[in-house]
Each structure stands twice: as C-alpha cells, then as structure tokens.
Coordinates of C-alpha atoms in Angstrom, one line a residue:
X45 CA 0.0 0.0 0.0
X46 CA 1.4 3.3 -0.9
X47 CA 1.8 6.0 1.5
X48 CA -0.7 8.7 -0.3
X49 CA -3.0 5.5 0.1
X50 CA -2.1 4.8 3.4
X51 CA -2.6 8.6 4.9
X52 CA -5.8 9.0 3.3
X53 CA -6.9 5.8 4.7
X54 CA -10.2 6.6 7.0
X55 CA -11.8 3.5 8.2
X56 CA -13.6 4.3 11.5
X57 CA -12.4 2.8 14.5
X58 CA -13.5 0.3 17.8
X59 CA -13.9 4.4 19.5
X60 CA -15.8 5.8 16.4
X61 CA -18.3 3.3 16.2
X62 CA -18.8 3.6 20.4
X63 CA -19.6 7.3 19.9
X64 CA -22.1 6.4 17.2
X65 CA -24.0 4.2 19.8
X66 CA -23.1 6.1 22.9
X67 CA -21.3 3.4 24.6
X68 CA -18.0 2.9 25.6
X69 CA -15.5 1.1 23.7
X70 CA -15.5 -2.2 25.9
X71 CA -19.0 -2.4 25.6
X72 CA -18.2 -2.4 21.5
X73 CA -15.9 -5.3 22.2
X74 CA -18.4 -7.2 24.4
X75 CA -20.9 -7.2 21.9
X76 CA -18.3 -8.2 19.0
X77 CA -17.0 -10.7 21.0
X78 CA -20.2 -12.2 21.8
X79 CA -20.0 -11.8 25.3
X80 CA -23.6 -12.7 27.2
X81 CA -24.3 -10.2 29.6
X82 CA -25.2 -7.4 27.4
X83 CA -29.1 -6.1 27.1
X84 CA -30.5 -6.2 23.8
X85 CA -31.1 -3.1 23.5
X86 CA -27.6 -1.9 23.9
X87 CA -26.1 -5.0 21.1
X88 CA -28.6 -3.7 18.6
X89 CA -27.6 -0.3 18.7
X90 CA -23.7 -1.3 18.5
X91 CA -24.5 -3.8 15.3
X92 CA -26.1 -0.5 13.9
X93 CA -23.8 1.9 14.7
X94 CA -21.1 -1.2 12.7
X95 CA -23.7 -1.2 10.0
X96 CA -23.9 2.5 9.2
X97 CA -20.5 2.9 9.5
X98 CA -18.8 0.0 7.5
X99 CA -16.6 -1.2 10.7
X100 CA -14.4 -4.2 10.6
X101 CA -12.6 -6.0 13.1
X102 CA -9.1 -5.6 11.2
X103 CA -6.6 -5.2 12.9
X104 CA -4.6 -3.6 10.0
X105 CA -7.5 -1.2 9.2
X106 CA -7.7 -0.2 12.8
X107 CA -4.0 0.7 12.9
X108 CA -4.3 2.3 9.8
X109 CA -7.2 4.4 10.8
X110 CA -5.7 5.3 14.2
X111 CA -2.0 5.9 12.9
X112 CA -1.2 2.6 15.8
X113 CA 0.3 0.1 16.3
X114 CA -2.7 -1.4 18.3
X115 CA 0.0 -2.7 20.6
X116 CA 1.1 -2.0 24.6
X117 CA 4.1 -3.1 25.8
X118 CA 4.8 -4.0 29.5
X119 CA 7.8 -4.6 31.7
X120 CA 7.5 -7.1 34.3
X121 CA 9.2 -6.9 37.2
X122 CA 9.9 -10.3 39.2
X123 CA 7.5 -12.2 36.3
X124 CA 7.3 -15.3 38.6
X125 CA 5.8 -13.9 41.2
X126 CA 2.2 -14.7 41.6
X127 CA 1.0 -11.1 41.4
X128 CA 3.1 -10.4 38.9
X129 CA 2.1 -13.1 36.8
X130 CA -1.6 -12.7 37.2
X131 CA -1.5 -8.9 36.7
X132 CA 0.1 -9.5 32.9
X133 CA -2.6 -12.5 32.3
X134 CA -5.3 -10.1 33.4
X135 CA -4.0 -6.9 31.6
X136 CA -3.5 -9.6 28.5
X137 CA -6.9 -10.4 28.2
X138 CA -8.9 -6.6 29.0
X139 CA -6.8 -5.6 26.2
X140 CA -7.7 -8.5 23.8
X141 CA -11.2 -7.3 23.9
X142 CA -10.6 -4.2 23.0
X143 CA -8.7 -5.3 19.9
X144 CA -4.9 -4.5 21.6
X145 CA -2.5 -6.6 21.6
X146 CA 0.9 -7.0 24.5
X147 CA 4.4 -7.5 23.8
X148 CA 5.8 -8.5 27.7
X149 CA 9.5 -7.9 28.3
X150 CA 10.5 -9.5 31.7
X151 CA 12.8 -8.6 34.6
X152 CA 13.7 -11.2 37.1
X153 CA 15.0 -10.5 40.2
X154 CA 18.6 -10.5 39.5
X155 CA 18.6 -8.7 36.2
X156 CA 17.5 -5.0 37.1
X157 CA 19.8 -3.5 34.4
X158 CA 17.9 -5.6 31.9
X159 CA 15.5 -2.8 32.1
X160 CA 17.4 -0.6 30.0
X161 CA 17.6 -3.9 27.0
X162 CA 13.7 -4.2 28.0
X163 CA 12.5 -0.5 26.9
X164 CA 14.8 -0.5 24.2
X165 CA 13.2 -3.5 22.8
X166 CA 9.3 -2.5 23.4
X167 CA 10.1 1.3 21.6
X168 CA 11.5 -0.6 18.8
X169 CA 8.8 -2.5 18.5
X170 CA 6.5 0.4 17.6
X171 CA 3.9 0.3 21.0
X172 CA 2.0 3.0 21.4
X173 CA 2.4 3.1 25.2
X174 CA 4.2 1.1 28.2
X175 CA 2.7 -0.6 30.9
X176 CA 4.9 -1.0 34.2
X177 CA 3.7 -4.4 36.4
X178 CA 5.2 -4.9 40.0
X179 CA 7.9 -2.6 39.7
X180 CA 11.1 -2.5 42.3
X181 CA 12.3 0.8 43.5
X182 CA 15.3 -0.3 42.0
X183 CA 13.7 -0.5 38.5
X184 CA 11.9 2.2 38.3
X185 CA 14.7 4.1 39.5
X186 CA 16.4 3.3 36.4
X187 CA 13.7 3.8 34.5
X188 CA 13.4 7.2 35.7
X189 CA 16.7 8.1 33.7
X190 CA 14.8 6.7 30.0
X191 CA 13.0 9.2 28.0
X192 CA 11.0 7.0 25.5
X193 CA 8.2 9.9 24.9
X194 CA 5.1 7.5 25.2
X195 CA 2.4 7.5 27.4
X196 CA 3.5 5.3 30.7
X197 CA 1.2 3.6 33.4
X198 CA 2.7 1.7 36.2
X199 CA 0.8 -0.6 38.5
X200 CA 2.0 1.0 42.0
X201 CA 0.2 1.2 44.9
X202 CA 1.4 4.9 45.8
X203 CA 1.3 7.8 43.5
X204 CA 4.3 9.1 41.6
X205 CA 5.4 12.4 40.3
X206 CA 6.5 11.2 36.9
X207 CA 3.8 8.7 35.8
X208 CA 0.1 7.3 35.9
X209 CA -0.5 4.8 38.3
X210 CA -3.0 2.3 39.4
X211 CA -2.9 -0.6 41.9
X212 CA -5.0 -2.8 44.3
X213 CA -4.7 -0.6 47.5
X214 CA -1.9 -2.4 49.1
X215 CA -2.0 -0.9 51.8
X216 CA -5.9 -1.3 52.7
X217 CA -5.4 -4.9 52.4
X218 CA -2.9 -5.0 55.1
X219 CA -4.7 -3.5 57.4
X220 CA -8.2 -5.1 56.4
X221 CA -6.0 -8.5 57.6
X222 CA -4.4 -7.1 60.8
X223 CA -7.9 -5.5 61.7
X224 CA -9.1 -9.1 61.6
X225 CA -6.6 -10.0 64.0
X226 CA -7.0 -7.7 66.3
X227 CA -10.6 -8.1 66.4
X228 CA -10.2 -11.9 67.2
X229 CA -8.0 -10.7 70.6
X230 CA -4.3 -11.2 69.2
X231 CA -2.4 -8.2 70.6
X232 CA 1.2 -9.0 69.5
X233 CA 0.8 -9.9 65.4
X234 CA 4.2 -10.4 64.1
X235 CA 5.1 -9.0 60.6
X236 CA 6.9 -11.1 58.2
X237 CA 7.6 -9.0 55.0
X238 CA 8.3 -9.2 51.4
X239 CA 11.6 -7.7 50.0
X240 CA 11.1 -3.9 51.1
X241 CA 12.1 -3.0 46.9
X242 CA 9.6 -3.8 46.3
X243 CA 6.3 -1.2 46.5
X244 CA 4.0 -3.8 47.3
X245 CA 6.0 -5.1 50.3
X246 CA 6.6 -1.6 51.7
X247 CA 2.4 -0.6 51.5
X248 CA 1.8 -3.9 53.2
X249 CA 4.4 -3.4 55.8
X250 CA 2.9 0.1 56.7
X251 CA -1.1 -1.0 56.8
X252 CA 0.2 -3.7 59.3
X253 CA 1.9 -0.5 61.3
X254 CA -1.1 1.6 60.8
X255 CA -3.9 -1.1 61.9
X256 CA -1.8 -1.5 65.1
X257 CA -0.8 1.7 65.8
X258 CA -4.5 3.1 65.8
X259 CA -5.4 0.4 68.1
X260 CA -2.8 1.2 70.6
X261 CA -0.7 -2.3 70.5
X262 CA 3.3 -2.8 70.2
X263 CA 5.1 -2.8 67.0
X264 CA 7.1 -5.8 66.9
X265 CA 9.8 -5.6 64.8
X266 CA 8.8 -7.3 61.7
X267 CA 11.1 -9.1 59.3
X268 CA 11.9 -9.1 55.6
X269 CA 11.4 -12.7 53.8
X270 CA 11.9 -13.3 50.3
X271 CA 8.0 -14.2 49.0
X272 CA 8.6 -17.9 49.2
X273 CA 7.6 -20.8 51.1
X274 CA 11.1 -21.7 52.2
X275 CA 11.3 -19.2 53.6
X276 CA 8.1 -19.0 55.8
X277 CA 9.2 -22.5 56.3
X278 CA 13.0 -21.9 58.0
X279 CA 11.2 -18.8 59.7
X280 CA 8.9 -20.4 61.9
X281 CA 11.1 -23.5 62.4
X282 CA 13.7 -21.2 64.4
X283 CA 11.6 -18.0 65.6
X284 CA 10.5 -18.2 68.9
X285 CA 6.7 -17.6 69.2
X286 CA 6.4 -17.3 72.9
X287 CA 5.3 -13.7 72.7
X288 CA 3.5 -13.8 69.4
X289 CA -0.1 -15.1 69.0
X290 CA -0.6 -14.3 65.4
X291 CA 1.2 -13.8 62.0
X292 CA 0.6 -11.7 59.2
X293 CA 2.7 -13.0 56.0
X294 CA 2.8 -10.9 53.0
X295 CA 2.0 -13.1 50.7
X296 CA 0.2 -16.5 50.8
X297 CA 3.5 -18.6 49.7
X298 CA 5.4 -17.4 53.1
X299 CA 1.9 -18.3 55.0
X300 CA 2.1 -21.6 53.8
X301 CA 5.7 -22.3 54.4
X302 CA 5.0 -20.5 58.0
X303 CA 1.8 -22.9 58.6
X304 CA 4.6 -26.1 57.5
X305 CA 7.1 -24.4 60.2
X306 CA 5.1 -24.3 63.0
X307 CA 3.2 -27.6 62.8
X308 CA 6.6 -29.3 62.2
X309 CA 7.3 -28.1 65.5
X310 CA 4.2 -29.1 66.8
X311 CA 2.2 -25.7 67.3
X312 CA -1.6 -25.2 66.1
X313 CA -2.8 -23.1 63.7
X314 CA -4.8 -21.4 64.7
X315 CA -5.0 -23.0 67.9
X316 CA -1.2 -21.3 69.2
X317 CA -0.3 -19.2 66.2
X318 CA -2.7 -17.5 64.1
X319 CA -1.9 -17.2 60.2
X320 CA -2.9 -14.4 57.3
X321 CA -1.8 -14.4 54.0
X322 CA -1.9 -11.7 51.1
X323 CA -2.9 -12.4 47.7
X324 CA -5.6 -15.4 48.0
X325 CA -3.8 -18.3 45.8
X326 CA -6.1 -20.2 43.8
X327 CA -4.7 -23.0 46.4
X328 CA -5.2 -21.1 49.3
X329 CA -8.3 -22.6 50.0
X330 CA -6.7 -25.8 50.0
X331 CA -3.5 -24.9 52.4
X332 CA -4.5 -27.1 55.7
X333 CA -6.2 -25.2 57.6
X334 CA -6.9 -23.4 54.6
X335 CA -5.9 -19.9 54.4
X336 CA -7.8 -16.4 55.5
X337 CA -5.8 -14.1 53.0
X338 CA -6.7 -10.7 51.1
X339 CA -8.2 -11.3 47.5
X340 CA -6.6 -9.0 44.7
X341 CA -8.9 -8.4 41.6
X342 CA -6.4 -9.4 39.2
X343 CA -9.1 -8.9 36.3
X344 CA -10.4 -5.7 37.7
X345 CA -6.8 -4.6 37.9
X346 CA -6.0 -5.3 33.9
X347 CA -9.4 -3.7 33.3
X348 CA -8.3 -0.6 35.3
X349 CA -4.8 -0.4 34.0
X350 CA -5.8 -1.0 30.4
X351 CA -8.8 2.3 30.6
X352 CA -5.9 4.2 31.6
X353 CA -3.1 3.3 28.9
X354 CA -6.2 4.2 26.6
X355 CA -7.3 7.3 27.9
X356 CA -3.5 8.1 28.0
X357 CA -2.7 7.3 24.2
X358 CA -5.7 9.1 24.2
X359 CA -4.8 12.1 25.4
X360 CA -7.4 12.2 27.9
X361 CA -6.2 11.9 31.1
X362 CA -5.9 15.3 32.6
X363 CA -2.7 15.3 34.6
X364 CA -0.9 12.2 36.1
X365 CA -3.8 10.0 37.9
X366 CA -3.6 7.3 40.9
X367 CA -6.7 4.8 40.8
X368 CA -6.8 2.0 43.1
X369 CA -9.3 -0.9 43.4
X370 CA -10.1 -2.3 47.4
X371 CA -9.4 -5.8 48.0
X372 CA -11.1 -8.0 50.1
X373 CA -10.6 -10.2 53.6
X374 CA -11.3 -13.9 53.2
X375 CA -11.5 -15.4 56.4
X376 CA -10.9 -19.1 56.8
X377 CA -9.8 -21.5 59.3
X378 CA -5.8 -20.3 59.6
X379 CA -7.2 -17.6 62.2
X380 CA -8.9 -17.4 65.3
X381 CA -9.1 -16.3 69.3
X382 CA -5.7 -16.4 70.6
X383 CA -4.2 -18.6 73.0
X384 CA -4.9 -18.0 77.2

C-alpha cells in the first residue's frame, strides 16, 4: 500500500463506532466478542452503529485508521511472582477485547539493568504506550533516567510524580487483615515482609503499622522474607513464638511455608499461632487449615490499568492520575481467638 494511500486511509475505529452508539468502547468489544451479559437493546444499537459505519474487526484497518500500532508493551518486574504473573494475564486479556494486543519484556529479580535492554526493545517494536507491572524501587529508578516519549502507566500502589499509576490498594489490604486479628483478641501480630524493593511489600508493611498503631498495640519488629515458602518454612522453624499469637505473612506462599514451620514443630494453627496471607492463591483454600488471605482483583486490575493506557494514548487523562481498586478479607480457618 502506498503511502498517499495509506494517509488517506479513513476507516472508523472500535472508538468511532462507540460514539455512534453512545457506549464505551469495551461495551463495543463485548458485543463483537459475543460476550452474554449485554441487554439487547444496547447490542442492537452497536451492530447499527457497525452497519452504518462499514466497521471491521481488522486489525490492519484499525491501525491504519488510528495511525497505531494497536499494541502496549509491559515490563514485568519479578515475572514469577504470583501477582506479577496474574496482573500481565489479566491486563493480556482486557486488552484483547478491546482489539490490543501485549508485547511483555521480563525482569527477574537478578537482572534489574535488563530494564534498559527491556524499553529498548518495546520502543523498537512500535507500541504505542508502556505498561509498568510490579515494579522494584530499583527498576523504576532506572527507568526514571529513560525518556521514551510514550504515554507510561505503572501498577504501584502509591502515586508518583512522573507517571500514571494504578494498583489494588496495598496498603488497605494489610490492614483489612491485621484489623481481623486484632478483632479476634491477638495483641502482638508479628510482621513477616516481602523484600522492602519492592512497592508492594513496603504498603503492606505500613497497613500492618497503621492497623496497630491506631489500636494502641506494640510494633514488633517485623522481618523481611523473600516471598517464598522456604522461607516461611525456615522462619517459623527457628523464631521463637512465645510472645507472638498471630502472624501476618505478606503473601500467601510465606503463610504456607509458615503454617509447614510451625506444625513441624508441633504448634496449632490457629490453635497457638494465628496465620494471614496476602494475595488469595487459587490453592489457598486448600493450604491445611486453609488460608484467611486478602483477594486481589487481578481482572479488575488489567481492566483498570488497560482504561488508563487508553485514555493516556488518548490524550485524555488530565494530569498524572492514581486509581486503586479495594481488596477483600477472606477469612478461613488459619485464624482465630488467641491462645490464654
């Protein structure tokens, strides 16, 4: 095609033909993906708004239309983390339906100058905007030093000066689980933390402060753990519990190696030692006695992040924003009333 053919090109687009039917653009995708839960009404006024206006799903046509690429890339910072992981997955699929597609660059844990190799490699590829999951201080301090000029969203449970950011509300979560703990009668609830580079790991470590400082109990000294079950595990087979009636883990992997430690050693959960996790494992249910955690919303999450690359390529977000979606407490049989 040549490139006087090309510029004239004027196909509408998913966002034309959601202005013809006054709906937003998800709903557009919904109805063209054949999704159920979508009133009549609404999918007879999309298919006529793609009627009058000769709309088709090409991808090609789209990005021609649009002058995109129809494609976000995303750096993922410690990809085999659980929230990590899910975050991508969920952030994979919102933008399927709108027709988007995601080009994932990963950082593990020991390769933070990769970074550098990982934005190169996404601007090269032509996205239209980048998507930051999980991100380190660390990371994003080197990101901080890249000017790539496109529109940047980084899942972060704290605002930041130089980008948009959304998040599950770490720290709410944290101190939705220590509330739980206190309300049961535990008044020394030890902290065991994730690596504090991480965002994540500091918010959770600060709603646990903030749930105990408001009800007037000590501070024990929490401690930093590495996100695994090991570990949880060589934790609680060492740490002496005598003073501590209940643990809150950072994630769910550390509760379970914690809930191994302790009944190695012959203590009860929650009979001597009280457990909370963070991040509700699909297994989680399953951990015996299985686990009273905080859900994150993975799906609401990509949904969230994904409105917010768009409105960014957009140019409709006014100023940097901070969104955040509220997790929830599911209580199980890890916790109860502690010991006399």
């Amino acid at each position: 095609m040549s490139e006087d053919v090309t510029r004239g090109w004027q196909r509408p687009s998913i966002y034309d033909v959601a202005r013809q039917a006054g709906v937003s653009h998800m709903t557009v995708s919904r109805v063209l993906n054949g999704h159920p839960n979508i009133r009549e009404t609404t999918r007879d006024r999309v298919l006529a708004a793609i009627d009058e206006m000769n709309y088709t799903r090409s991808s090609i046509a789209r990005a021609l239309a649009t002058r995109r690429a129809m494609r976000i890339g995303v750096l993922v910072d410690g990809p085999v983390q659980y929230g990590p992981n899910s975050t991508l997955r969920a952030l994979e699929s919102a933008a399927r339906d709108v027709g988007y597609a995601i080009s994932a660059f990963s950082i593990s844990e020991d390769e933070e100058s990769q970074i550098d190799t990982g934005v190169v490699e996404l601007v090269t590829q032509g996205v239209d905007a980048l998507c930051v999951i999980a991100p380190r201080a660390s990371s994003l301090d080197i990101l901080r030093r890249q000017t790539t000029g496109l529109p940047t969203i980084v899942i972060k449970a704290e605002p930041d000066a130089a980008w948009h950011t959304v998040a599950v509300d770490q720290r709410a979560g944290a101190t939705l689980a220590v509330s739980h703990l206190i309300e049961l009668g535990h008044e020394r609830i030890l902290h065991v933390a994730g690596p504090l580079d991480w965002y994540d790991a500091r918010e959770r470590q600060e709603g646990w402060r903030d749930a105990l400082t408001a009800a007037g109990l000590p501070v024990v000294a929490p401690v930093a753990g590495d996100w695994t079950s090991d570990y949880g595990y060589r934790f609680a087979s060492t740490y002496d519990f005598d003073h501590v009636t209940a643990v809150f883990a950072a994630n769910d992997q550390m509760a379970l190696g914690l809930v191994h430690g302790l009944c190695q050693r012959g203590f009860s959960v929650p009979g001597d030692v009280s457990v909370v996790g963070f991040d509700d494992l699909p297994d989680a249910r399953h951990f015996l006695p299985p686990l009273t955690t905080v859900r994150q919303d993975f799906a609401a999450l990509g949904e969230l992040a994904l409105k917010h690359v768009i409105d960014a390529i957009d140019g409709e977000e006014d100023g940097l924003q901070h969104d955040v979606i509220e997790p929830r407490l599911i209580v199980r049989a890890s916790t109860g009333a502690p010991r006399p």
